[in-house]
Amino acid sequence: KLGGFELASVIPGEKQYFIEREMVLQDEFRSPERQSGDLEVLSDSRGLSVDCFSLGRLVDAVFTLANVPPAGALRAYAQRLSKSLPHQRVSSALFLKCPAFKADFVQLLASLDELGLQQPSEQASTLARLAPRLPELPAPIRLHKI
């Protein structure tokens, strides 16, 4: 549900777009091949590997700013996303298979995000699972989502 990663990679045929928006993506989130500025190297890189690098750095930054250590599996996956060589990075599809995303609480929050799309019976099930866990939710989630 994150957007804006098109700024991390090359949009084919849109060199000017890429150059004009370069300042939007901070250096710490740019992959080594992206930092080199060589658009030819970027266009030959492994698919969305530059975006995967940025995603790995973003995951690390979120946990660092929140001063919360990520679960071991999530940290390991984020580190694999941020490898310096494109062929060593895991794909975003593999990242989504991280066990941290299978946790019941994470699944509950995902269901909450999709509540408006669910059938009435699914909505009732989600809300029934949510009720006893309300005290565990961070205040911003309780305030803005519930």
PDB file of C-alpha atoms in Angstrom:
ATOM      1  CA  LYS A   1       0.000   0.000   0.000  1.00  0.00           C
ATOM      2  CA  LEU A   2       3.000   2.249  -0.445  1.00  0.00           C
ATOM      3  CA  GLY A   3       3.286   4.559  -3.393  1.00  0.00           C
ATOM      4  CA  GLY A   4       6.012   6.697  -4.848  1.00  0.00           C
ATOM      5  CA  PHE A   5       8.572   3.990  -5.496  1.00  0.00           C
ATOM      6  CA  GLU A   6       8.505   4.948  -9.147  1.00  0.00           C
ATOM      7  CA  LEU A   7      10.957   7.615  -7.993  1.00  0.00           C
ATOM      8  CA  ALA A   8      13.406   4.913  -6.997  1.00  0.00           C
ATOM      9  CA  SER A   9      13.549   3.259 -10.390  1.00  0.00           C
ATOM     10  CA  VAL A  10      13.589   4.333 -13.989  1.00  0.00           C
ATOM     11  CA  ILE A  11      10.381   4.906 -15.866  1.00  0.00           C
ATOM     12  CA  PRO A  12      11.181   3.665 -19.384  1.00  0.00           C
ATOM     13  CA  GLY A  13      11.317   6.517 -21.851  1.00  0.00           C
ATOM     14  CA  GLU A  14      10.871   9.123 -19.144  1.00  0.00           C
ATOM     15  CA  LYS A  15      14.433  10.267 -18.472  1.00  0.00           C
ATOM     16  CA  GLN A  16      13.369  13.879 -17.886  1.00  0.00           C
ATOM     17  CA  TYR A  17      10.679  12.827 -15.385  1.00  0.00           C
ATOM     18  CA  PHE A  18      13.284  10.838 -13.484  1.00  0.00           C
ATOM     19  CA  ILE A  19      15.834  13.654 -13.456  1.00  0.00           C
ATOM     20  CA  GLU A  20      13.325  16.314 -12.353  1.00  0.00           C
ATOM     21  CA  ARG A  21      12.184  14.220  -9.378  1.00  0.00           C
ATOM     22  CA  GLU A  22      15.587  12.993  -8.290  1.00  0.00           C
ATOM     23  CA  MET A  23      15.644  15.283  -5.262  1.00  0.00           C
ATOM     24  CA  VAL A  24      12.455  13.711  -3.865  1.00  0.00           C
ATOM     25  CA  LEU A  25      14.101  10.406  -2.988  1.00  0.00           C
ATOM     26  CA  GLN A  26      16.776  10.812  -0.333  1.00  0.00           C
ATOM     27  CA  ASP A  27      20.175   9.247  -0.962  1.00  0.00           C
ATOM     28  CA  GLU A  28      19.836   6.773   1.913  1.00  0.00           C
ATOM     29  CA  PHE A  29      16.891   5.134   0.125  1.00  0.00           C
ATOM     30  CA  ARG A  30      18.571   4.947  -3.286  1.00  0.00           C
ATOM     31  CA  SER A  31      20.203   1.733  -4.400  1.00  0.00           C
ATOM     32  CA  PRO A  32      23.911   1.842  -5.306  1.00  0.00           C
ATOM     33  CA  GLU A  33      23.063   1.561  -9.005  1.00  0.00           C
ATOM     34  CA  ARG A  34      20.550   4.380  -8.596  1.00  0.00           C
ATOM     35  CA  GLN A  35      23.083   6.566  -6.786  1.00  0.00           C
ATOM     36  CA  SER A  36      25.531   6.150  -9.647  1.00  0.00           C
ATOM     37  CA  GLY A  37      23.060   8.052 -11.840  1.00  0.00           C
ATOM     38  CA  ASP A  38      23.769   5.859 -14.839  1.00  0.00           C
ATOM     39  CA  LEU A  39      20.357   5.370 -16.425  1.00  0.00           C
ATOM     40  CA  GLU A  40      21.709   2.635 -18.695  1.00  0.00           C
ATOM     41  CA  VAL A  41      22.785   0.545 -15.709  1.00  0.00           C
ATOM     42  CA  LEU A  42      19.406   1.112 -14.090  1.00  0.00           C
ATOM     43  CA  SER A  43      17.486   0.015 -17.158  1.00  0.00           C
ATOM     44  CA  ASP A  44      19.520  -3.214 -17.250  1.00  0.00           C
ATOM     45  CA  SER A  45      19.123  -3.956 -13.542  1.00  0.00           C
ATOM     46  CA  ARG A  46      17.039  -6.880 -12.325  1.00  0.00           C
ATOM     47  CA  GLY A  47      13.427  -5.741 -12.631  1.00  0.00           C
ATOM     48  CA  LEU A  48      12.288  -3.825  -9.608  1.00  0.00           C
ATOM     49  CA  SER A  49      15.416  -4.506  -7.566  1.00  0.00           C
ATOM     50  CA  VAL A  50      16.035  -0.780  -7.078  1.00  0.00           C
ATOM     51  CA  ASP A  51      12.558  -0.494  -5.565  1.00  0.00           C
ATOM     52  CA  CYS A  52      13.235  -3.513  -3.357  1.00  0.00           C
ATOM     53  CA  PHE A  53      16.381  -1.825  -2.076  1.00  0.00           C
ATOM     54  CA  SER A  54      14.370   1.285  -1.207  1.00  0.00           C
ATOM     55  CA  LEU A  55      11.695  -0.804   0.482  1.00  0.00           C
ATOM     56  CA  GLY A  56      14.301  -2.551   2.634  1.00  0.00           C
ATOM     57  CA  ARG A  57      15.755   0.782   3.688  1.00  0.00           C
ATOM     58  CA  LEU A  58      12.257   2.118   4.397  1.00  0.00           C
ATOM     59  CA  VAL A  59      11.400  -0.852   6.637  1.00  0.00           C
ATOM     60  CA  ASP A  60      14.624  -0.314   8.560  1.00  0.00           C
ATOM     61  CA  ALA A  61      13.981   3.437   8.863  1.00  0.00           C
ATOM     62  CA  VAL A  62      10.430   2.931  10.164  1.00  0.00           C
ATOM     63  CA  PHE A  63      11.599   0.660  12.950  1.00  0.00           C
ATOM     64  CA  THR A  64      14.579   2.890  13.731  1.00  0.00           C
ATOM     65  CA  LEU A  65      12.402   6.015  14.002  1.00  0.00           C
ATOM     66  CA  ALA A  66       9.819   4.175  16.101  1.00  0.00           C
ATOM     67  CA  ASN A  67      12.663   2.890  18.296  1.00  0.00           C
ATOM     68  CA  VAL A  68      11.172  -0.589  18.055  1.00  0.00           C
ATOM     69  CA  PRO A  69      13.303  -3.553  17.065  1.00  0.00           C
ATOM     70  CA  PRO A  70      11.697  -5.422  14.162  1.00  0.00           C
ATOM     71  CA  ALA A  71      10.945  -9.108  14.520  1.00  0.00           C
ATOM     72  CA  GLY A  72      13.951 -11.252  13.620  1.00  0.00           C
ATOM     73  CA  ALA A  73      12.412 -12.501  10.386  1.00  0.00           C
ATOM     74  CA  LEU A  74      11.402  -9.007   9.303  1.00  0.00           C
ATOM     75  CA  ARG A  75      14.880  -7.663  10.004  1.00  0.00           C
ATOM     76  CA  ALA A  76      16.446 -10.501   8.018  1.00  0.00           C
ATOM     77  CA  TYR A  77      14.146  -9.895   5.044  1.00  0.00           C
ATOM     78  CA  ALA A  78      14.763  -6.124   5.155  1.00  0.00           C
ATOM     79  CA  GLN A  79      18.503  -6.774   5.128  1.00  0.00           C
ATOM     80  CA  ARG A  80      18.093  -9.087   2.137  1.00  0.00           C
ATOM     81  CA  LEU A  81      16.109  -6.387   0.335  1.00  0.00           C
ATOM     82  CA  SER A  82      18.935  -3.901   0.918  1.00  0.00           C
ATOM     83  CA  LYS A  83      21.810  -5.976  -0.485  1.00  0.00           C
ATOM     84  CA  SER A  84      24.218  -3.873  -2.525  1.00  0.00           C
ATOM     85  CA  LEU A  85      24.100  -6.139  -5.588  1.00  0.00           C
ATOM     86  CA  PRO A  86      20.736  -6.331  -7.413  1.00  0.00           C
ATOM     87  CA  HIS A  87      20.908 -10.093  -8.038  1.00  0.00           C
ATOM     88  CA  GLN A  88      21.308 -10.714  -4.282  1.00  0.00           C
ATOM     89  CA  ARG A  89      18.121  -8.867  -3.307  1.00  0.00           C
ATOM     90  CA  VAL A  90      14.924 -10.742  -2.562  1.00  0.00           C
ATOM     91  CA  SER A  91      11.860  -9.796  -4.542  1.00  0.00           C
ATOM     92  CA  SER A  92       8.953  -7.937  -2.995  1.00  0.00           C
ATOM     93  CA  ALA A  93       6.818 -11.061  -3.522  1.00  0.00           C
ATOM     94  CA  LEU A  94       9.234 -13.083  -1.406  1.00  0.00           C
ATOM     95  CA  PHE A  95       9.326 -10.295   1.176  1.00  0.00           C
ATOM     96  CA  LEU A  96       5.546 -10.572   1.557  1.00  0.00           C
ATOM     97  CA  LYS A  97       6.018 -14.240   2.477  1.00  0.00           C
ATOM     98  CA  CYS A  98       7.943 -13.180   5.592  1.00  0.00           C
ATOM     99  CA  PRO A  99       6.485 -14.953   8.642  1.00  0.00           C
ATOM    100  CA  ALA A 100       5.991 -11.577  10.351  1.00  0.00           C
ATOM    101  CA  PHE A 101       3.128 -10.850   7.941  1.00  0.00           C
ATOM    102  CA  LYS A 102       1.378 -14.100   8.876  1.00  0.00           C
ATOM    103  CA  ALA A 103       0.965 -13.147  12.544  1.00  0.00           C
ATOM    104  CA  ASP A 104      -2.645 -13.033  13.718  1.00  0.00           C
ATOM    105  CA  PHE A 105      -2.445  -9.391  14.762  1.00  0.00           C
ATOM    106  CA  VAL A 106      -1.012  -8.346  11.394  1.00  0.00           C
ATOM    107  CA  GLN A 107      -3.725 -10.313   9.588  1.00  0.00           C
ATOM    108  CA  LEU A 108      -6.349  -8.586  11.760  1.00  0.00           C
ATOM    109  CA  LEU A 109      -5.005  -5.156  10.820  1.00  0.00           C
ATOM    110  CA  ALA A 110      -4.999  -6.157   7.142  1.00  0.00           C
ATOM    111  CA  SER A 111      -8.634  -7.251   7.472  1.00  0.00           C
ATOM    112  CA  LEU A 112      -9.427  -3.919   9.079  1.00  0.00           C
ATOM    113  CA  ASP A 113      -7.904  -2.125   6.075  1.00  0.00           C
ATOM    114  CA  GLU A 114     -10.197  -4.095   3.761  1.00  0.00           C
ATOM    115  CA  LEU A 115     -13.330  -3.886   5.902  1.00  0.00           C
ATOM    116  CA  GLY A 116     -15.261  -1.847   3.334  1.00  0.00           C
ATOM    117  CA  LEU A 117     -14.609  -4.474   0.663  1.00  0.00           C
ATOM    118  CA  GLN A 118     -15.714  -7.438   2.768  1.00  0.00           C
ATOM    119  CA  GLN A 119     -19.045  -9.215   2.718  1.00  0.00           C
ATOM    120  CA  PRO A 120     -21.256  -8.543   5.775  1.00  0.00           C
ATOM    121  CA  SER A 121     -20.387 -11.936   7.283  1.00  0.00           C
ATOM    122  CA  GLU A 122     -16.646 -11.240   6.859  1.00  0.00           C
ATOM    123  CA  GLN A 123     -17.089  -7.782   8.398  1.00  0.00           C
ATOM    124  CA  ALA A 124     -18.841  -9.322  11.420  1.00  0.00           C
ATOM    125  CA  SER A 125     -16.005 -11.842  11.806  1.00  0.00           C
ATOM    126  CA  THR A 126     -13.341  -9.133  11.577  1.00  0.00           C
ATOM    127  CA  LEU A 127     -15.100  -6.945  14.135  1.00  0.00           C
ATOM    128  CA  ALA A 128     -15.606  -9.910  16.483  1.00  0.00           C
ATOM    129  CA  ARG A 129     -11.870 -10.683  16.313  1.00  0.00           C
ATOM    130  CA  LEU A 130     -11.059  -7.004  16.756  1.00  0.00           C
ATOM    131  CA  ALA A 131     -13.143  -6.291  19.872  1.00  0.00           C
ATOM    132  CA  PRO A 132     -10.960  -8.110  22.437  1.00  0.00           C
ATOM    133  CA  ARG A 133      -7.758  -6.745  20.862  1.00  0.00           C
ATOM    134  CA  LEU A 134      -8.735  -3.045  20.884  1.00  0.00           C
ATOM    135  CA  PRO A 135      -6.538  -2.231  23.912  1.00  0.00           C
ATOM    136  CA  GLU A 136      -3.515  -3.593  22.027  1.00  0.00           C
ATOM    137  CA  LEU A 137      -3.973  -1.243  19.084  1.00  0.00           C
ATOM    138  CA  PRO A 138      -1.822   1.866  18.963  1.00  0.00           C
ATOM    139  CA  ALA A 139      -3.772   5.039  19.723  1.00  0.00           C
ATOM    140  CA  PRO A 140      -3.506   6.442  16.143  1.00  0.00           C
ATOM    141  CA  ILE A 141      -5.076   3.262  14.722  1.00  0.00           C
ATOM    142  CA  ARG A 142      -7.883   3.380  17.256  1.00  0.00           C
ATOM    143  CA  LEU A 143      -8.461   7.045  16.516  1.00  0.00           C
ATOM    144  CA  HIS A 144      -8.288   7.020  12.717  1.00  0.00           C
ATOM    145  CA  LYS A 145      -9.387   3.520  11.700  1.00  0.00           C
ATOM    146  CA  ILE A 146     -11.978   2.496  14.235  1.00  0.00           C
TER     147      ILE A 146
END
